[in-house]
């Protein structure tokens, strides 16, 4: 009877002393897609829900349409905060001048004008607590958090207050989101999770 060789453990399963670095995300073999680096630890993406997928597509499309022509809107792209933090916001808006190559895998966090995170049950603490602190320290002026409340999208909007260096809430939006900064945006949030038709319910 032949004995199957044991599968080798991936190199990223055992972190080095001091944790992984931002550069490691580009060099570690066989990392799962959309892996983030938070405080030197690898954070793997959970299976994506339909709400998460629809919300990312919605904001990617509509924010891109509303943003000034000098700005680039990118979905699920990593940003360098520091040596041990390279998160992947669901949507980011940054100057086109920062995008220099189609082979580029990341952008400097301090260049971002806006970051959007679509929260899930597994990411709620990171999106409400961990990431906003890091984004504010990286001097990103605007942060939006999108949550699913009983099948409807709710958007929490924050702006960085220069004196404290922390985010302050500037609005909570349920069915319609209308803001003037970082650029004018008027969104029908009900389009993210449209109500089921009567025929579908029957």
mmCIF file with all atom_site columns, C-alpha atoms in Angstrom:
data_model
loop_
_atom_site.group_PDB
_atom_site.id
_atom_site.type_symbol
_atom_site.label_atom_id
_atom_site.label_alt_id
_atom_site.label_comp_id
_atom_site.label_asym_id
_atom_site.label_entity_id
_atom_site.label_seq_id
_atom_site.pdbx_PDB_ins_code
_atom_site.Cartn_x
_atom_site.Cartn_y
_atom_site.Cartn_z
_atom_site.occupancy
_atom_site.B_iso_or_equiv
_atom_site.pdbx_formal_charge
_atom_site.auth_seq_id
_atom_site.auth_comp_id
_atom_site.auth_asym_id
_atom_site.auth_atom_id
_atom_site.pdbx_PDB_model_num
ATOM 1   C CA . UNK A 1 1   ? 0.000   0.000  0.000   1.00 0.00 ? 1   UNK A CA 1
ATOM 2   C CA . UNK A 1 2   ? 1.415   3.328  -1.021  1.00 0.00 ? 2   UNK A CA 1
ATOM 3   C CA . UNK A 1 3   ? 1.365   6.185  1.445   1.00 0.00 ? 3   UNK A CA 1
ATOM 4   C CA . UNK A 1 4   ? 0.421   9.594  0.126   1.00 0.00 ? 4   UNK A CA 1
ATOM 5   C CA . UNK A 1 5   ? 2.971   12.265 1.031   1.00 0.00 ? 5   UNK A CA 1
ATOM 6   C CA . UNK A 1 6   ? 1.708   14.851 3.459   1.00 0.00 ? 6   UNK A CA 1
ATOM 7   C CA . UNK A 1 7   ? 0.882   18.204 1.910   1.00 0.00 ? 7   UNK A CA 1
ATOM 8   C CA . UNK A 1 8   ? 3.547   20.748 2.675   1.00 0.00 ? 8   UNK A CA 1
ATOM 9   C CA . UNK A 1 9   ? 2.503   23.634 4.857   1.00 0.00 ? 9   UNK A CA 1
ATOM 10  C CA . UNK A 1 10  ? 2.363   26.980 2.993   1.00 0.00 ? 10  UNK A CA 1
ATOM 11  C CA . UNK A 1 11  ? 5.212   29.286 3.868   1.00 0.00 ? 11  UNK A CA 1
ATOM 12  C CA . UNK A 1 12  ? 2.807   31.980 5.056   1.00 0.00 ? 12  UNK A CA 1
ATOM 13  C CA . UNK A 1 13  ? 1.339   29.672 7.699   1.00 0.00 ? 13  UNK A CA 1
ATOM 14  C CA . UNK A 1 14  ? 4.182   30.519 10.083  1.00 0.00 ? 14  UNK A CA 1
ATOM 15  C CA . UNK A 1 15  ? 4.853   34.256 10.426  1.00 0.00 ? 15  UNK A CA 1
ATOM 16  C CA . UNK A 1 16  ? 8.404   35.465 10.949  1.00 0.00 ? 16  UNK A CA 1
ATOM 17  C CA . UNK A 1 17  ? 9.449   37.165 14.150  1.00 0.00 ? 17  UNK A CA 1
ATOM 18  C CA . UNK A 1 18  ? 7.916   40.633 14.136  1.00 0.00 ? 18  UNK A CA 1
ATOM 19  C CA . UNK A 1 19  ? 5.192   39.632 11.681  1.00 0.00 ? 19  UNK A CA 1
ATOM 20  C CA . UNK A 1 20  ? 4.810   39.924 7.947   1.00 0.00 ? 20  UNK A CA 1
ATOM 21  C CA . UNK A 1 21  ? 5.511   43.153 6.073   1.00 0.00 ? 21  UNK A CA 1
ATOM 22  C CA . UNK A 1 22  ? 3.694   45.018 3.313   1.00 0.00 ? 22  UNK A CA 1
ATOM 23  C CA . UNK A 1 23  ? 6.214   43.779 0.745   1.00 0.00 ? 23  UNK A CA 1
ATOM 24  C CA . UNK A 1 24  ? 5.499   40.155 1.690   1.00 0.00 ? 24  UNK A CA 1
ATOM 25  C CA . UNK A 1 25  ? 2.011   40.338 0.193   1.00 0.00 ? 25  UNK A CA 1
ATOM 26  C CA . UNK A 1 26  ? 3.622   40.543 -3.242  1.00 0.00 ? 26  UNK A CA 1
ATOM 27  C CA . UNK A 1 27  ? 6.123   37.730 -2.723  1.00 0.00 ? 27  UNK A CA 1
ATOM 28  C CA . UNK A 1 28  ? 4.512   35.029 -0.563  1.00 0.00 ? 28  UNK A CA 1
ATOM 29  C CA . UNK A 1 29  ? 3.441   32.141 -2.824  1.00 0.00 ? 29  UNK A CA 1
ATOM 30  C CA . UNK A 1 30  ? -0.142  30.877 -3.046  1.00 0.00 ? 30  UNK A CA 1
ATOM 31  C CA . UNK A 1 31  ? -1.739  33.510 -0.831  1.00 0.00 ? 31  UNK A CA 1
ATOM 32  C CA . UNK A 1 32  ? -5.549  33.477 -1.018  1.00 0.00 ? 32  UNK A CA 1
ATOM 33  C CA . UNK A 1 33  ? -7.024  36.302 -3.082  1.00 0.00 ? 33  UNK A CA 1
ATOM 34  C CA . UNK A 1 34  ? -7.738  39.587 -1.308  1.00 0.00 ? 34  UNK A CA 1
ATOM 35  C CA . UNK A 1 35  ? -5.412  38.861 1.608   1.00 0.00 ? 35  UNK A CA 1
ATOM 36  C CA . UNK A 1 36  ? -4.823  41.928 3.782   1.00 0.00 ? 36  UNK A CA 1
ATOM 37  C CA . UNK A 1 37  ? -2.039  42.755 6.220   1.00 0.00 ? 37  UNK A CA 1
ATOM 38  C CA . UNK A 1 38  ? -3.168  44.154 9.581   1.00 0.00 ? 38  UNK A CA 1
ATOM 39  C CA . UNK A 1 39  ? -0.560  44.722 12.303  1.00 0.00 ? 39  UNK A CA 1
ATOM 40  C CA . UNK A 1 40  ? 1.809   42.241 10.693  1.00 0.00 ? 40  UNK A CA 1
ATOM 41  C CA . UNK A 1 41  ? -0.815  39.482 10.490  1.00 0.00 ? 41  UNK A CA 1
ATOM 42  C CA . UNK A 1 42  ? -2.358  38.072 7.327   1.00 0.00 ? 42  UNK A CA 1
ATOM 43  C CA . UNK A 1 43  ? -6.133  38.501 7.185   1.00 0.00 ? 43  UNK A CA 1
ATOM 44  C CA . UNK A 1 44  ? -7.987  36.319 4.705   1.00 0.00 ? 44  UNK A CA 1
ATOM 45  C CA . UNK A 1 45  ? -11.196 37.253 2.933   1.00 0.00 ? 45  UNK A CA 1
ATOM 46  C CA . UNK A 1 46  ? -14.389 35.456 3.950   1.00 0.00 ? 46  UNK A CA 1
ATOM 47  C CA . UNK A 1 47  ? -16.847 34.119 1.358   1.00 0.00 ? 47  UNK A CA 1
ATOM 48  C CA . UNK A 1 48  ? -18.546 37.148 -0.169  1.00 0.00 ? 48  UNK A CA 1
ATOM 49  C CA . UNK A 1 49  ? -22.256 37.653 0.418   1.00 0.00 ? 49  UNK A CA 1
ATOM 50  C CA . UNK A 1 50  ? -24.591 38.947 -2.271  1.00 0.00 ? 50  UNK A CA 1
ATOM 51  C CA . UNK A 1 51  ? -25.037 42.190 -0.316  1.00 0.00 ? 51  UNK A CA 1
ATOM 52  C CA . UNK A 1 52  ? -21.280 42.712 -0.140  1.00 0.00 ? 52  UNK A CA 1
ATOM 53  C CA . UNK A 1 53  ? -20.857 42.056 -3.859  1.00 0.00 ? 53  UNK A CA 1
ATOM 54  C CA . UNK A 1 54  ? -23.743 44.328 -4.868  1.00 0.00 ? 54  UNK A CA 1
ATOM 55  C CA . UNK A 1 55  ? -22.633 47.142 -2.542  1.00 0.00 ? 55  UNK A CA 1
ATOM 56  C CA . UNK A 1 56  ? -19.060 47.119 -3.864  1.00 0.00 ? 56  UNK A CA 1
ATOM 57  C CA . UNK A 1 57  ? -20.320 47.186 -7.456  1.00 0.00 ? 57  UNK A CA 1
ATOM 58  C CA . UNK A 1 58  ? -22.818 49.956 -6.642  1.00 0.00 ? 58  UNK A CA 1
ATOM 59  C CA . UNK A 1 59  ? -20.330 52.277 -4.961  1.00 0.00 ? 59  UNK A CA 1
ATOM 60  C CA . UNK A 1 60  ? -17.579 51.479 -7.435  1.00 0.00 ? 60  UNK A CA 1
ATOM 61  C CA . UNK A 1 61  ? -19.822 52.456 -10.342 1.00 0.00 ? 61  UNK A CA 1
ATOM 62  C CA . UNK A 1 62  ? -21.581 55.487 -8.870  1.00 0.00 ? 62  UNK A CA 1
ATOM 63  C CA . UNK A 1 63  ? -18.608 56.992 -7.053  1.00 0.00 ? 63  UNK A CA 1
ATOM 64  C CA . UNK A 1 64  ? -16.543 56.603 -10.211 1.00 0.00 ? 64  UNK A CA 1
ATOM 65  C CA . UNK A 1 65  ? -19.208 58.487 -12.158 1.00 0.00 ? 65  UNK A CA 1
ATOM 66  C CA . UNK A 1 66  ? -19.369 61.286 -9.573  1.00 0.00 ? 66  UNK A CA 1
ATOM 67  C CA . UNK A 1 67  ? -15.644 61.721 -8.908  1.00 0.00 ? 67  UNK A CA 1
ATOM 68  C CA . UNK A 1 68  ? -13.647 64.453 -10.689 1.00 0.00 ? 68  UNK A CA 1
ATOM 69  C CA . UNK A 1 69  ? -11.834 63.374 -13.844 1.00 0.00 ? 69  UNK A CA 1
ATOM 70  C CA . UNK A 1 70  ? -8.477  63.707 -12.090 1.00 0.00 ? 70  UNK A CA 1
ATOM 71  C CA . UNK A 1 71  ? -9.462  60.986 -9.616  1.00 0.00 ? 71  UNK A CA 1
ATOM 72  C CA . UNK A 1 72  ? -9.340  57.209 -10.031 1.00 0.00 ? 72  UNK A CA 1
ATOM 73  C CA . UNK A 1 73  ? -11.874 54.887 -8.361  1.00 0.00 ? 73  UNK A CA 1
ATOM 74  C CA . UNK A 1 74  ? -10.665 51.329 -7.719  1.00 0.00 ? 74  UNK A CA 1
ATOM 75  C CA . UNK A 1 75  ? -12.387 48.395 -6.030  1.00 0.00 ? 75  UNK A CA 1
ATOM 76  C CA . UNK A 1 76  ? -10.586 45.947 -3.696  1.00 0.00 ? 76  UNK A CA 1
ATOM 77  C CA . UNK A 1 77  ? -7.055  47.306 -4.075  1.00 0.00 ? 77  UNK A CA 1
ATOM 78  C CA . UNK A 1 78  ? -4.472  47.380 -1.285  1.00 0.00 ? 78  UNK A CA 1
ATOM 79  C CA . UNK A 1 79  ? -2.998  50.544 0.174   1.00 0.00 ? 79  UNK A CA 1
ATOM 80  C CA . UNK A 1 80  ? 0.272   50.944 2.091   1.00 0.00 ? 80  UNK A CA 1
ATOM 81  C CA . UNK A 1 81  ? -0.258  52.510 5.489   1.00 0.00 ? 81  UNK A CA 1
ATOM 82  C CA . UNK A 1 82  ? 3.067   51.447 6.992   1.00 0.00 ? 82  UNK A CA 1
ATOM 83  C CA . UNK A 1 83  ? 5.456   48.484 7.037   1.00 0.00 ? 83  UNK A CA 1
ATOM 84  C CA . UNK A 1 84  ? 2.996   46.206 8.867   1.00 0.00 ? 84  UNK A CA 1
ATOM 85  C CA . UNK A 1 85  ? -0.349  47.458 7.556   1.00 0.00 ? 85  UNK A CA 1
ATOM 86  C CA . UNK A 1 86  ? -1.557  47.002 4.004   1.00 0.00 ? 86  UNK A CA 1
ATOM 87  C CA . UNK A 1 87  ? -5.365  46.742 4.067   1.00 0.00 ? 87  UNK A CA 1
ATOM 88  C CA . UNK A 1 88  ? -7.603  46.336 1.046   1.00 0.00 ? 88  UNK A CA 1
ATOM 89  C CA . UNK A 1 89  ? -10.549 48.768 1.157   1.00 0.00 ? 89  UNK A CA 1
ATOM 90  C CA . UNK A 1 90  ? -13.581 47.731 -0.840  1.00 0.00 ? 90  UNK A CA 1
ATOM 91  C CA . UNK A 1 91  ? -13.475 51.007 -2.801  1.00 0.00 ? 91  UNK A CA 1
ATOM 92  C CA . UNK A 1 92  ? -10.838 53.739 -2.849  1.00 0.00 ? 92  UNK A CA 1
ATOM 93  C CA . UNK A 1 93  ? -10.667 57.096 -4.607  1.00 0.00 ? 93  UNK A CA 1
ATOM 94  C CA . UNK A 1 94  ? -7.237  58.576 -5.270  1.00 0.00 ? 94  UNK A CA 1
ATOM 95  C CA . UNK A 1 95  ? -5.471  60.825 -7.792  1.00 0.00 ? 95  UNK A CA 1
ATOM 96  C CA . UNK A 1 96  ? -4.862  59.325 -11.232 1.00 0.00 ? 96  UNK A CA 1
ATOM 97  C CA . UNK A 1 97  ? -1.226  60.394 -10.883 1.00 0.00 ? 97  UNK A CA 1
ATOM 98  C CA . UNK A 1 98  ? -0.768  57.652 -8.272  1.00 0.00 ? 98  UNK A CA 1
ATOM 99  C CA . UNK A 1 99  ? -1.731  54.959 -10.790 1.00 0.00 ? 99  UNK A CA 1
ATOM 100 C CA . UNK A 1 100 ? 1.422   54.418 -12.828 1.00 0.00 ? 100 UNK A CA 1
ATOM 101 C CA . UNK A 1 101 ? 1.138   50.878 -14.168 1.00 0.00 ? 101 UNK A CA 1
ATOM 102 C CA . UNK A 1 102 ? -1.483  48.255 -14.945 1.00 0.00 ? 102 UNK A CA 1
ATOM 103 C CA . UNK A 1 103 ? 0.784   45.815 -13.056 1.00 0.00 ? 103 UNK A CA 1
ATOM 104 C CA . UNK A 1 104 ? 0.614   47.932 -9.891  1.00 0.00 ? 104 UNK A CA 1
ATOM 105 C CA . UNK A 1 105 ? -0.557  46.009 -6.804  1.00 0.00 ? 105 UNK A CA 1
ATOM 106 C CA . UNK A 1 106 ? -0.896  48.821 -4.241  1.00 0.00 ? 106 UNK A CA 1
ATOM 107 C CA . UNK A 1 107 ? -1.034  52.555 -3.682  1.00 0.00 ? 107 UNK A CA 1
ATOM 108 C CA . UNK A 1 108 ? 0.144   54.855 -0.878  1.00 0.00 ? 108 UNK A CA 1
ATOM 109 C CA . UNK A 1 109 ? -2.587  55.295 1.724   1.00 0.00 ? 109 UNK A CA 1
ATOM 110 C CA . UNK A 1 110 ? -1.870  58.980 2.244   1.00 0.00 ? 110 UNK A CA 1
ATOM 111 C CA . UNK A 1 111 ? -2.787  59.628 -1.398  1.00 0.00 ? 111 UNK A CA 1
ATOM 112 C CA . UNK A 1 112 ? -6.335  58.323 -0.956  1.00 0.00 ? 112 UNK A CA 1
ATOM 113 C CA . UNK A 1 113 ? -9.114  60.891 -0.766  1.00 0.00 ? 113 UNK A CA 1
ATOM 114 C CA . UNK A 1 114 ? -11.848 58.437 0.216   1.00 0.00 ? 114 UNK A CA 1
ATOM 115 C CA . UNK A 1 115 ? -12.013 54.820 1.372   1.00 0.00 ? 115 UNK A CA 1
ATOM 116 C CA . UNK A 1 116 ? -15.200 52.752 1.565   1.00 0.00 ? 116 UNK A CA 1
ATOM 117 C CA . UNK A 1 117 ? -15.615 49.530 3.514   1.00 0.00 ? 117 UNK A CA 1
ATOM 118 C CA . UNK A 1 118 ? -18.644 47.273 3.130   1.00 0.00 ? 118 UNK A CA 1
ATOM 119 C CA . UNK A 1 119 ? -18.967 45.545 6.492   1.00 0.00 ? 119 UNK A CA 1
ATOM 120 C CA . UNK A 1 120 ? -19.795 41.887 6.997   1.00 0.00 ? 120 UNK A CA 1
ATOM 121 C CA . UNK A 1 121 ? -20.422 39.976 10.221  1.00 0.00 ? 121 UNK A CA 1
ATOM 122 C CA . UNK A 1 122 ? -16.828 38.725 10.188  1.00 0.00 ? 122 UNK A CA 1
ATOM 123 C CA . UNK A 1 123 ? -15.308 42.164 9.505   1.00 0.00 ? 123 UNK A CA 1
ATOM 124 C CA . UNK A 1 124 ? -17.549 44.389 11.621  1.00 0.00 ? 124 UNK A CA 1
ATOM 125 C CA . UNK A 1 125 ? -15.040 45.026 14.417  1.00 0.00 ? 125 UNK A CA 1
ATOM 126 C CA . UNK A 1 126 ? -12.239 45.776 11.945  1.00 0.00 ? 126 UNK A CA 1
ATOM 127 C CA . UNK A 1 127 ? -14.450 48.088 9.881   1.00 0.00 ? 127 UNK A CA 1
ATOM 128 C CA . UNK A 1 128 ? -15.891 49.905 12.918  1.00 0.00 ? 128 UNK A CA 1
ATOM 129 C CA . UNK A 1 129 ? -12.790 50.107 15.106  1.00 0.00 ? 129 UNK A CA 1
ATOM 130 C CA . UNK A 1 130 ? -9.452  48.912 13.715  1.00 0.00 ? 130 UNK A CA 1
ATOM 131 C CA . UNK A 1 131 ? -9.449  50.259 10.180  1.00 0.00 ? 131 UNK A CA 1
ATOM 132 C CA . UNK A 1 132 ? -10.876 53.741 10.872  1.00 0.00 ? 132 UNK A CA 1
ATOM 133 C CA . UNK A 1 133 ? -8.074  54.399 13.359  1.00 0.00 ? 133 UNK A CA 1
ATOM 134 C CA . UNK A 1 134 ? -5.451  53.322 10.833  1.00 0.00 ? 134 UNK A CA 1
ATOM 135 C CA . UNK A 1 135 ? -7.051  55.228 7.943   1.00 0.00 ? 135 UNK A CA 1
ATOM 136 C CA . UNK A 1 136 ? -7.245  58.394 10.042  1.00 0.00 ? 136 UNK A CA 1
ATOM 137 C CA . UNK A 1 137 ? -3.590  58.060 11.068  1.00 0.00 ? 137 UNK A CA 1
ATOM 138 C CA . UNK A 1 138 ? -2.741  57.701 7.380   1.00 0.00 ? 138 UNK A CA 1
ATOM 139 C CA . UNK A 1 139 ? -4.433  61.121 6.901   1.00 0.00 ? 139 UNK A CA 1
ATOM 140 C CA . UNK A 1 140 ? -7.162  59.802 4.579   1.00 0.00 ? 140 UNK A CA 1
ATOM 141 C CA . UNK A 1 141 ? -9.750  62.616 4.704   1.00 0.00 ? 141 UNK A CA 1
ATOM 142 C CA . UNK A 1 142 ? -12.955 60.627 4.188   1.00 0.00 ? 142 UNK A CA 1
ATOM 143 C CA . UNK A 1 143 ? -14.187 57.207 5.314   1.00 0.00 ? 143 UNK A CA 1
ATOM 144 C CA . UNK A 1 144 ? -17.557 55.597 4.528   1.00 0.00 ? 144 UNK A CA 1
ATOM 145 C CA . UNK A 1 145 ? -18.777 52.380 6.150   1.00 0.00 ? 145 UNK A CA 1
ATOM 146 C CA . UNK A 1 146 ? -21.639 50.480 4.551   1.00 0.00 ? 146 UNK A CA 1
ATOM 147 C CA . UNK A 1 147 ? -23.694 48.026 6.613   1.00 0.00 ? 147 UNK A CA 1
ATOM 148 C CA . UNK A 1 148 ? -26.571 45.677 5.909   1.00 0.00 ? 148 UNK A CA 1
ATOM 149 C CA . UNK A 1 149 ? -29.449 46.405 8.293   1.00 0.00 ? 149 UNK A CA 1
ATOM 150 C CA . UNK A 1 150 ? -32.236 43.891 7.759   1.00 0.00 ? 150 UNK A CA 1
ATOM 151 C CA . UNK A 1 151 ? -31.608 43.751 4.044   1.00 0.00 ? 151 UNK A CA 1
ATOM 152 C CA . UNK A 1 152 ? -31.239 47.505 3.528   1.00 0.00 ? 152 UNK A CA 1
ATOM 153 C CA . UNK A 1 153 ? -28.013 49.453 3.108   1.00 0.00 ? 153 UNK A CA 1
ATOM 154 C CA . UNK A 1 154 ? -27.039 52.041 5.717   1.00 0.00 ? 154 UNK A CA 1
ATOM 155 C CA . UNK A 1 155 ? -24.004 54.276 5.130   1.00 0.00 ? 155 UNK A CA 1
ATOM 156 C CA . UNK A 1 156 ? -22.031 55.878 7.954   1.00 0.00 ? 156 UNK A CA 1
ATOM 157 C CA . UNK A 1 157 ? -19.990 58.846 6.768   1.00 0.00 ? 157 UNK A CA 1
ATOM 158 C CA . UNK A 1 158 ? -16.893 60.166 8.538   1.00 0.00 ? 158 UNK A CA 1
ATOM 159 C CA . UNK A 1 159 ? -14.524 63.068 7.932   1.00 0.00 ? 159 UNK A CA 1
ATOM 160 C CA . UNK A 1 160 ? -11.069 63.429 9.466   1.00 0.00 ? 160 UNK A CA 1
ATOM 161 C CA . UNK A 1 161 ? -10.852 66.303 11.918  1.00 0.00 ? 161 UNK A CA 1
ATOM 162 C CA . UNK A 1 162 ? -7.400  67.906 11.480  1.00 0.00 ? 162 UNK A CA 1
ATOM 163 C CA . UNK A 1 163 ? -6.903  69.036 15.081  1.00 0.00 ? 163 UNK A CA 1
ATOM 164 C CA . UNK A 1 164 ? -7.491  65.605 16.639  1.00 0.00 ? 164 UNK A CA 1
ATOM 165 C CA . UNK A 1 165 ? -6.421  63.505 13.657  1.00 0.00 ? 165 UNK A CA 1
ATOM 166 C CA . UNK A 1 166 ? -9.503  61.304 14.205  1.00 0.00 ? 166 UNK A CA 1
ATOM 167 C CA . UNK A 1 167 ? -12.690 60.747 12.243  1.00 0.00 ? 167 UNK A CA 1
ATOM 168 C CA . UNK A 1 168 ? -15.893 62.465 13.237  1.00 0.00 ? 168 UNK A CA 1
ATOM 169 C CA . UNK A 1 169 ? -19.331 61.361 12.079  1.00 0.00 ? 169 UNK A CA 1
ATOM 170 C CA . UNK A 1 170 ? -20.913 63.680 9.518   1.00 0.00 ? 170 UNK A CA 1
ATOM 171 C CA . UNK A 1 171 ? -24.000 61.657 8.653   1.00 0.00 ? 171 UNK A CA 1
ATOM 172 C CA . UNK A 1 172 ? -25.934 58.401 8.633   1.00 0.00 ? 172 UNK A CA 1
ATOM 173 C CA . UNK A 1 173 ? -27.862 57.628 5.448   1.00 0.00 ? 173 UNK A CA 1
ATOM 174 C CA . UNK A 1 174 ? -30.589 55.061 4.898   1.00 0.00 ? 174 UNK A CA 1
ATOM 175 C CA . UNK A 1 175 ? -32.521 55.302 1.620   1.00 0.00 ? 175 UNK A CA 1
ATOM 176 C CA . UNK A 1 176 ? -30.802 58.263 0.000   1.00 0.00 ? 176 UNK A CA 1
ATOM 177 C CA . UNK A 1 177 ? -27.255 59.503 0.454   1.00 0.00 ? 177 UNK A CA 1
ATOM 178 C CA . UNK A 1 178 ? -26.468 63.081 -0.508  1.00 0.00 ? 178 UNK A CA 1
ATOM 179 C CA . UNK A 1 179 ? -23.099 64.628 0.378   1.00 0.00 ? 179 UNK A CA 1
ATOM 180 C CA . UNK A 1 180 ? -20.985 67.469 -0.970  1.00 0.00 ? 180 UNK A CA 1
ATOM 181 C CA . UNK A 1 181 ? -17.522 66.204 0.076   1.00 0.00 ? 181 UNK A CA 1
ATOM 182 C CA . UNK A 1 182 ? -15.077 64.969 -1.053  1.00 0.00 ? 182 UNK A CA 1
ATOM 183 C CA . UNK A 1 183 ? -17.218 65.698 -4.157  1.00 0.00 ? 183 UNK A CA 1
ATOM 184 C CA . UNK A 1 184 ? -20.974 65.929 -4.725  1.00 0.00 ? 184 UNK A CA 1
ATOM 185 C CA . UNK A 1 185 ? -22.701 62.542 -4.551  1.00 0.00 ? 185 UNK A CA 1
ATOM 186 C CA . UNK A 1 186 ? -26.431 61.784 -4.640  1.00 0.00 ? 186 UNK A CA 1
ATOM 187 C CA . UNK A 1 187 ? -27.194 58.052 -4.368  1.00 0.00 ? 187 UNK A CA 1
ATOM 188 C CA . UNK A 1 188 ? -30.335 55.947 -4.181  1.00 0.00 ? 188 UNK A CA 1
ATOM 189 C CA . UNK A 1 189 ? -29.228 53.373 -1.626  1.00 0.00 ? 189 UNK A CA 1
ATOM 190 C CA . UNK A 1 190 ? -32.368 51.284 -2.144  1.00 0.00 ? 190 UNK A CA 1
ATOM 191 C CA . UNK A 1 191 ? -30.897 50.226 -5.496  1.00 0.00 ? 191 UNK A CA 1
ATOM 192 C CA . UNK A 1 192 ? -28.292 48.092 -3.696  1.00 0.00 ? 192 UNK A CA 1
ATOM 193 C CA . UNK A 1 193 ? -30.917 45.689 -2.362  1.00 0.00 ? 193 UNK A CA 1
ATOM 194 C CA . UNK A 1 194 ? -34.061 46.157 -4.457  1.00 0.00 ? 194 UNK A CA 1
ATOM 195 C CA . UNK A 1 195 ? -37.294 44.891 -2.997  1.00 0.00 ? 195 UNK A CA 1
ATOM 196 C CA . UNK A 1 196 ? -38.452 41.577 -4.394  1.00 0.00 ? 196 UNK A CA 1
ATOM 197 C CA . UNK A 1 197 ? -41.323 41.786 -6.822  1.00 0.00 ? 197 UNK A CA 1
ATOM 198 C CA . UNK A 1 198 ? -44.740 40.461 -5.798  1.00 0.00 ? 198 UNK A CA 1
ATOM 199 C CA . UNK A 1 199 ? -44.454 37.762 -8.458  1.00 0.00 ? 199 UNK A CA 1
ATOM 200 C CA . UNK A 1 200 ? -41.195 36.552 -6.870  1.00 0.00 ? 200 UNK A CA 1
ATOM 201 C CA . UNK A 1 201 ? -42.827 36.347 -3.459  1.00 0.00 ? 201 UNK A CA 1
ATOM 202 C CA . UNK A 1 202 ? -45.711 34.250 -4.687  1.00 0.00 ? 202 UNK A CA 1
#
